[in-house]
mmCIF file of C-alpha atoms in Angstrom:
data_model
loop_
_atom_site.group_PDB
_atom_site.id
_atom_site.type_symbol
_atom_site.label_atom_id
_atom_site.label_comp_id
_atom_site.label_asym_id
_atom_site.label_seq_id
_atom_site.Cartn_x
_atom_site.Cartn_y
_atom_site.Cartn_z
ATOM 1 C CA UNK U 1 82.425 -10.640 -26.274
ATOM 2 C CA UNK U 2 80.211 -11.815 -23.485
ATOM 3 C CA UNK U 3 80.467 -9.870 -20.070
ATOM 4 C CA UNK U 4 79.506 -11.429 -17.153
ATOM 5 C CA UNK U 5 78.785 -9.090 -14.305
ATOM 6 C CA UNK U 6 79.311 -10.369 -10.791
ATOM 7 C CA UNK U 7 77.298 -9.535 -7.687
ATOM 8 C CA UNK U 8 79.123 -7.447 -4.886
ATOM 9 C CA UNK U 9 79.872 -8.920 -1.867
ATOM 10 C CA UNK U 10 77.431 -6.979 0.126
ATOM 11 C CA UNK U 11 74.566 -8.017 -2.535
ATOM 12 C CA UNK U 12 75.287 -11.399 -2.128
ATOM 13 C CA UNK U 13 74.511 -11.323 1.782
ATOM 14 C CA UNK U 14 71.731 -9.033 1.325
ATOM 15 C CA UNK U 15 70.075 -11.730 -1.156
ATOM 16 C CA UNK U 16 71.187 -14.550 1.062
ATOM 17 C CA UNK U 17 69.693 -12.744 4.723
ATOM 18 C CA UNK U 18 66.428 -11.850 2.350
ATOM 19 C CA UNK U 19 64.717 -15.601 2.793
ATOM 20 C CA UNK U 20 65.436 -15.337 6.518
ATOM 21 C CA UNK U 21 64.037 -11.680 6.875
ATOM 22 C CA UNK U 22 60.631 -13.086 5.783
ATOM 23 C CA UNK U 23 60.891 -15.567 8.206
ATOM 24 C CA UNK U 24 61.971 -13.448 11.319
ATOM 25 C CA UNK U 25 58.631 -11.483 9.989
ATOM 26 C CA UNK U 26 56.678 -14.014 9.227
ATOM 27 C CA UNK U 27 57.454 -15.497 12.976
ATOM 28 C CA UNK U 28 56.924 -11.601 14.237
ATOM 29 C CA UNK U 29 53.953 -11.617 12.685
ATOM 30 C CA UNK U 30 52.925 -15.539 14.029
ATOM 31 C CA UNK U 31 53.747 -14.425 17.712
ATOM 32 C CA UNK U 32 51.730 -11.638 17.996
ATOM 33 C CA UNK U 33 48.623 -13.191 16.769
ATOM 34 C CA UNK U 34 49.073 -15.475 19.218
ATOM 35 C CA UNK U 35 49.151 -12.725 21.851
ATOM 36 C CA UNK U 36 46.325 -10.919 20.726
ATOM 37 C CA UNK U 37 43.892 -13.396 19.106
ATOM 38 C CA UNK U 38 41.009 -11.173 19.291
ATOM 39 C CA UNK U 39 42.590 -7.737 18.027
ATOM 40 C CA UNK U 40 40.425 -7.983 14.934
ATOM 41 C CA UNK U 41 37.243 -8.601 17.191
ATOM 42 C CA UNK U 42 38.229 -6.020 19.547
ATOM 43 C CA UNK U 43 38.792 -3.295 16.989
ATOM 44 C CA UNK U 44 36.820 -0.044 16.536
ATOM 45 C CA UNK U 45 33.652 -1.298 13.568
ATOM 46 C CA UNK U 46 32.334 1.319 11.779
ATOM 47 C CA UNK U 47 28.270 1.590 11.380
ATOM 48 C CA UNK U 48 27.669 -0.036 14.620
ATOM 49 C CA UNK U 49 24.464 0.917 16.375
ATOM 50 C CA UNK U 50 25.458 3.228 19.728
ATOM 51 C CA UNK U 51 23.437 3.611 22.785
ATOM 52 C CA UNK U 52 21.584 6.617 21.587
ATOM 53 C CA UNK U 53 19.845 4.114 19.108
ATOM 54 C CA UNK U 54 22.139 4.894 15.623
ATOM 55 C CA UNK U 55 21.952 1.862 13.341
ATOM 56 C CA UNK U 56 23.677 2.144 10.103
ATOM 57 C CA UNK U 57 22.121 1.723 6.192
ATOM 58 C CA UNK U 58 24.422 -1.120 6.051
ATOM 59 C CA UNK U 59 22.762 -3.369 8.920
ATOM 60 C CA UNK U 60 19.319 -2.280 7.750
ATOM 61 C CA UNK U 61 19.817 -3.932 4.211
ATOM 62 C CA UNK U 62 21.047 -6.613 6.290
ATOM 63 C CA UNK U 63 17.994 -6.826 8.278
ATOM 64 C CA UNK U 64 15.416 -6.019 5.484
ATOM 65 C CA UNK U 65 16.037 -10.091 4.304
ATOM 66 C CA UNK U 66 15.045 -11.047 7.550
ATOM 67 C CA UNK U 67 11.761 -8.853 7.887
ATOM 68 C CA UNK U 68 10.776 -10.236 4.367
ATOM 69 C CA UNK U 69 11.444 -13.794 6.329
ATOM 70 C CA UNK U 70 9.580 -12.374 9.166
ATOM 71 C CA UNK U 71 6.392 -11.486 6.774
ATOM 72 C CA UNK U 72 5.897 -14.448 5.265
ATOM 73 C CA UNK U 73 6.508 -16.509 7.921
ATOM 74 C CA UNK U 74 3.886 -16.829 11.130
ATOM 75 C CA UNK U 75 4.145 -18.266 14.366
ATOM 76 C CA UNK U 76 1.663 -19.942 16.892
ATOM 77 C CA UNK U 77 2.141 -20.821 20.744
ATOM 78 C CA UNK U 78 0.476 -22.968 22.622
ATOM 79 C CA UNK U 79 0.743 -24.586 25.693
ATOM 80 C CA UNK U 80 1.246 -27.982 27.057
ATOM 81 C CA UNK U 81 1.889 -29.845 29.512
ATOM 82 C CA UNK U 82 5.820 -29.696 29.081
ATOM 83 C CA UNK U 83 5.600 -26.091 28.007
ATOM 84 C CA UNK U 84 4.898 -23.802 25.347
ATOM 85 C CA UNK U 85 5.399 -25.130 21.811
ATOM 86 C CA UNK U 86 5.631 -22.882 19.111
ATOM 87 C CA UNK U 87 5.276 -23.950 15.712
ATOM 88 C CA UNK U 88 6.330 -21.814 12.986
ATOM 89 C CA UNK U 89 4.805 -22.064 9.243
ATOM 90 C CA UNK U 90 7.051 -20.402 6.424
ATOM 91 C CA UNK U 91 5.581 -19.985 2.512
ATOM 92 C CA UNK U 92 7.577 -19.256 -0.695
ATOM 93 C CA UNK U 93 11.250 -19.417 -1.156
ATOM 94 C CA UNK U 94 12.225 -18.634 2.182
ATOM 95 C CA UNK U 95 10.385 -21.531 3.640
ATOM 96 C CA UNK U 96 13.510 -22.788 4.597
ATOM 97 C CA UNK U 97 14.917 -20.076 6.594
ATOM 98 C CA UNK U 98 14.938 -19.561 10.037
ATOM 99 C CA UNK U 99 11.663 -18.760 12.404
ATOM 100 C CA UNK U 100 10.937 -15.546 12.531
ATOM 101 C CA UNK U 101 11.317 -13.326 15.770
ATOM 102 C CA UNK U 102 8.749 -14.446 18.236
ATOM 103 C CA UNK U 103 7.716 -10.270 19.111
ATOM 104 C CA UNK U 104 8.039 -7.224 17.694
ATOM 105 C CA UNK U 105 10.715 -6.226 20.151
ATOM 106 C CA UNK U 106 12.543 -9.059 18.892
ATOM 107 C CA UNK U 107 12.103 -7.990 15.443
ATOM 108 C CA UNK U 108 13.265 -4.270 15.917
ATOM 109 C CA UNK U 109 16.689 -5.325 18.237
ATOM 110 C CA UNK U 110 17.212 -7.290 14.997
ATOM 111 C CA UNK U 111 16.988 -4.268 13.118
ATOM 112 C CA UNK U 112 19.980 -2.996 15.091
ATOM 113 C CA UNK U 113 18.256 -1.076 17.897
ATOM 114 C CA UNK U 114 19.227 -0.924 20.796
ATOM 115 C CA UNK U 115 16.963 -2.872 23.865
ATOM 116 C CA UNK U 116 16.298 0.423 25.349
ATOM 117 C CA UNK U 117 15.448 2.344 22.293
ATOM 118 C CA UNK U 118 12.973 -0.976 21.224
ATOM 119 C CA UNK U 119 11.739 -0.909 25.068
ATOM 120 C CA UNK U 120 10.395 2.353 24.352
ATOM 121 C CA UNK U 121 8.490 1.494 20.964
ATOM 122 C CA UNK U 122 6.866 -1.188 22.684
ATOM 123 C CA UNK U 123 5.765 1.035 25.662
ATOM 124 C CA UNK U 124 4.561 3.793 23.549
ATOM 125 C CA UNK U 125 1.755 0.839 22.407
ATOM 126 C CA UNK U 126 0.590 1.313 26.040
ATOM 127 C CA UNK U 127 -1.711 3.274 28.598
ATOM 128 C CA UNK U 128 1.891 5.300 29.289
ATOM 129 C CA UNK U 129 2.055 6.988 26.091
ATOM 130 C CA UNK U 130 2.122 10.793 26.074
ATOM 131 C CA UNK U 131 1.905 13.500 24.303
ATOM 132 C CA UNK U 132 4.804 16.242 23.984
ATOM 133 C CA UNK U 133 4.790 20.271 25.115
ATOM 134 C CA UNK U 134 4.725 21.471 21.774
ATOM 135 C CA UNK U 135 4.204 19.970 18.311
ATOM 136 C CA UNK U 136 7.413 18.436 16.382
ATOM 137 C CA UNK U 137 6.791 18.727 12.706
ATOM 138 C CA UNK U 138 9.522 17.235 10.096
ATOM 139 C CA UNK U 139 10.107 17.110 6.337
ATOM 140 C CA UNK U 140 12.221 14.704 5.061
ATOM 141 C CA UNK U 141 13.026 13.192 1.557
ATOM 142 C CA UNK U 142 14.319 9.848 0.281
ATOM 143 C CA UNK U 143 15.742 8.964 -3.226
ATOM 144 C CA UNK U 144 14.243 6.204 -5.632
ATOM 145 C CA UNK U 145 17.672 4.957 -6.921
ATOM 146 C CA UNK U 146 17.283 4.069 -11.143
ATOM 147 C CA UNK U 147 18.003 0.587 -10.372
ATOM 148 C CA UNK U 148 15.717 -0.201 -7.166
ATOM 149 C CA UNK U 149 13.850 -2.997 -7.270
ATOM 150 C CA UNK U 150 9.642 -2.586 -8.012
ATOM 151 C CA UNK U 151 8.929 -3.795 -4.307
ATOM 152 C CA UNK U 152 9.984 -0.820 -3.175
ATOM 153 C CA UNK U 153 6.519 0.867 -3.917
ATOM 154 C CA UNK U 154 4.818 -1.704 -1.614
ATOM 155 C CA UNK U 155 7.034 -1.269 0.890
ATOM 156 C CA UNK U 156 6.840 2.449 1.008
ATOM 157 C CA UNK U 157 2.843 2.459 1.167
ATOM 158 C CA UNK U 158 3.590 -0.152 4.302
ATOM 159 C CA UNK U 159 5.288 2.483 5.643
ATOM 160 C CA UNK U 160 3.347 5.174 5.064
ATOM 161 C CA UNK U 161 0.198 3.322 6.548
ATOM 162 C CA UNK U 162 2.080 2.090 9.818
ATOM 163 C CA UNK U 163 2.925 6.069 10.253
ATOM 164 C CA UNK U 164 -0.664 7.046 9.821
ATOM 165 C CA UNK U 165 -1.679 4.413 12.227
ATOM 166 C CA UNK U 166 0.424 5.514 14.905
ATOM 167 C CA UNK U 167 0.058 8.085 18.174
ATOM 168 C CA UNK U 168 0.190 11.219 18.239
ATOM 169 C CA UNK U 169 0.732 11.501 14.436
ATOM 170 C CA UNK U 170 -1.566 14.810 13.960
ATOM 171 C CA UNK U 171 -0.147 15.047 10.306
ATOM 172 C CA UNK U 172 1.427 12.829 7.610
ATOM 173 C CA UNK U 173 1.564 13.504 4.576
ATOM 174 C CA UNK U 174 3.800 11.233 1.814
ATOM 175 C CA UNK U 175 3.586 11.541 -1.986
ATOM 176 C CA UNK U 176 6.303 10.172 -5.058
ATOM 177 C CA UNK U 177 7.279 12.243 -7.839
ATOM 178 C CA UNK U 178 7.354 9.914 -10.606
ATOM 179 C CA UNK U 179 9.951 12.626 -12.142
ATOM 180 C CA UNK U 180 12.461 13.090 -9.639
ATOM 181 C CA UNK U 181 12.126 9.620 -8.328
ATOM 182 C CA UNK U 182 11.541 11.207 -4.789
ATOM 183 C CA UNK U 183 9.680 10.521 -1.758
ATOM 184 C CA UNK U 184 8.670 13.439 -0.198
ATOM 185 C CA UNK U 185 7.326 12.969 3.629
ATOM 186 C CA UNK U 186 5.442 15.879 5.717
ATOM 187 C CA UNK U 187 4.538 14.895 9.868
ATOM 188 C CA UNK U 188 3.451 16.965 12.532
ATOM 189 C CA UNK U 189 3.385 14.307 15.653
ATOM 190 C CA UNK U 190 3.096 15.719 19.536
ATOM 191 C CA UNK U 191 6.224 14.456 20.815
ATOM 192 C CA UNK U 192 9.436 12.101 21.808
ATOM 193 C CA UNK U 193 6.764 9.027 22.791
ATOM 194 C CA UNK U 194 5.122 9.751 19.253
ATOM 195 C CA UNK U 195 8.230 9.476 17.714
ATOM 196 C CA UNK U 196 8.994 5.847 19.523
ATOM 197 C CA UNK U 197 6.029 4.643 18.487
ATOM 198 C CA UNK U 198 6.410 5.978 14.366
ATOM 199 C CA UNK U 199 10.039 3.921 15.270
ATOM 200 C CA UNK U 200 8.141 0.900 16.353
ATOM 201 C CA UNK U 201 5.827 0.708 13.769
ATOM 202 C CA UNK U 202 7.714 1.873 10.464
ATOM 203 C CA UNK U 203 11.397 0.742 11.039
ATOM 204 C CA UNK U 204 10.751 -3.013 9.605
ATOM 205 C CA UNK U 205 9.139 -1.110 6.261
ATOM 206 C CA UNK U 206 11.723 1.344 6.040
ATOM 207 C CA UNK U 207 14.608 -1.503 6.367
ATOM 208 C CA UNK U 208 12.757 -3.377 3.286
ATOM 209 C CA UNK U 209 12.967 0.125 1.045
ATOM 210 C CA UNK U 210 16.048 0.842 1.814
ATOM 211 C CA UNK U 211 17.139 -3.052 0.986
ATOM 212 C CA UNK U 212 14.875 -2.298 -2.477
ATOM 213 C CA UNK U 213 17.365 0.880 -3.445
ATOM 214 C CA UNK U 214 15.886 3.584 -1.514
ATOM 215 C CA UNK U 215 18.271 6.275 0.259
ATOM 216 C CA UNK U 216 17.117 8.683 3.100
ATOM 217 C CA UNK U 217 18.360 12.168 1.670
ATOM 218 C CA UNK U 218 17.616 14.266 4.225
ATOM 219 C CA UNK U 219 15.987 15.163 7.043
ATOM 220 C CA UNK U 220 14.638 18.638 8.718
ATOM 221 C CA UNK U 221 13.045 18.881 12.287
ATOM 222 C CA UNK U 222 11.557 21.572 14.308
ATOM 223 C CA UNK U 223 11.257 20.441 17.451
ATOM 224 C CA UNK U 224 10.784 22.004 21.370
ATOM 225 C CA UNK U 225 13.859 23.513 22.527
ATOM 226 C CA UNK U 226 14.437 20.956 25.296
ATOM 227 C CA UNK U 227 13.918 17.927 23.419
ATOM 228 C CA UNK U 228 16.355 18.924 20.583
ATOM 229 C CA UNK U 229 19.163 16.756 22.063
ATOM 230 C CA UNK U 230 16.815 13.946 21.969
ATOM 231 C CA UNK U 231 15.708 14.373 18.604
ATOM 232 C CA UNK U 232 18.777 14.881 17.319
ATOM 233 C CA UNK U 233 20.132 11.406 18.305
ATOM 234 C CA UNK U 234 16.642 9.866 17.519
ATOM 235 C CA UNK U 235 16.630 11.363 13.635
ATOM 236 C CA UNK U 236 20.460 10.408 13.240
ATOM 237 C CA UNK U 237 19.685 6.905 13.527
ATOM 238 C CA UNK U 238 17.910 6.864 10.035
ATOM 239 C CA UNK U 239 21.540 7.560 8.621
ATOM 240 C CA UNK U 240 20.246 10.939 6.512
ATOM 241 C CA UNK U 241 22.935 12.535 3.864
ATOM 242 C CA UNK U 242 21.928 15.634 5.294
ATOM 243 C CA UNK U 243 19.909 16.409 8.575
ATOM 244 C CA UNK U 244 18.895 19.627 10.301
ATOM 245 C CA UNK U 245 17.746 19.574 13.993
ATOM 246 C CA UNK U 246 16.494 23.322 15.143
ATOM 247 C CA UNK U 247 14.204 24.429 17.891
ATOM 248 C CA UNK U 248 10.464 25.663 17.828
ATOM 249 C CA UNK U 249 10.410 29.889 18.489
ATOM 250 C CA UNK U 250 6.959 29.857 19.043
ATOM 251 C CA UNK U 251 6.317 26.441 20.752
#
């Protein structure tokens, strides 16, 4: 014998009202997207570079496509009698890309700084540049993921060359262990404008390692007592695991 079991009364509304719930929600939902178009824009991002110059690991893979356009791409200017024409002459794959930033200040905003933090790369180039009270010396480490692509070497030797070649760099010292697949980096430089200008002329290399597979590990600075606030905010920006700031006792 077949039963046949019958909704309640109260069931049956509650199924009925259920189509029209969605759409009093769905409406709810409609209206207040029209009110606030640009909640998702306005939201809080995470890894967004602040005024102190922090740029996140995220935007620097980002950016280390565009430096690799930026390489093997070069532009000329020249003048005329309507104005300056630059023309632009891109090799390889990414001959089709976009030109290339037109100055390095260009290329390091891109990077995620911010103008003031680039300003002061560019001035450290100049007659302005100066050297610190006391030394600032710094060990720091990054990690050679299994899977990072070969370039990474290349990259890492670019780096290591632009931080020789800058001011007020008394010591650097970089070297791989093949057997923990570490870099290991040693500097002794005289100073916040020495630090601007290692920024200036190593971010681009560092954004291609880290977009090869290479993480920053950690960081360790011993730096004058009244810079430390400075260097703090400076060393953050390179997005280390771990990171120790501490003054010089015997500057």
């Amino acid at each position: 014998m077949a039963v046949l079991l019958c909704p309640l009364k109260s069931e049956r509304e509650s199924a009925i009202d259920q189509p029209s719930r969605r759409l009093r929600t769905r409406r709810k939902v409609e209206e207040t997207s029209r009110k606030r178009p640009a909640a998702r824009a306005c939201a809080p991002r995470r890894n967004t570079p602040s005024s102190e110059g922090n740029f996140s690991s995220a935007q620097l893979h980002r950016a280390s496509t565009m430096v690799q356009i930026h390489e093997v791409a070069e532009s000329t200017k020249e003048a005329t009698d309507e104005g300056a024409k630059v023309t632009t002459v891109s090799e390889g794959a990414d001959a089709t890309a976009a030109p290339p930033a037109e100055d390095k200040k260009s290329l390091l905003m891109s990077l995620g700084l911010p103008e003031e933090v680039a300003d002061a790369a560019i001035a450290s180039d100049g007659d302005g540049f100066k050297d610190g009270a006391s030394r600032v010396s710094m060990f720091y480490s990054l990690k050679v993921n299994d899977d990072a692509k070969a370039e990474w070497k290349d990259h890492y030797l670019n780096y290591t060359k632009g931080a020789k070649a800058s001011k007020g760099h008394v010591n650097v010292s970089h070297s791989y262990n093949e057997e923990t697949r570490e870099v290991i980096c040693i500097e002794t430089i005289t100073g916040k404008d020495a630090m601007s200008n290692h920024i200036g002329n190593c971010l681009p290399h560092y954004a291609q390692m880290l977009g090869c597979g290479v993480v920053m590990k950690e960081i360790i600075c011993v730096c004058d007592p009244a810079e430390m606030d400075w260097f703090k905010a400076s060393l953050a920006a390179w997005q280390p695991e771990r990171m120790v700031c501490t003054p010089d006792h015997c500057p």
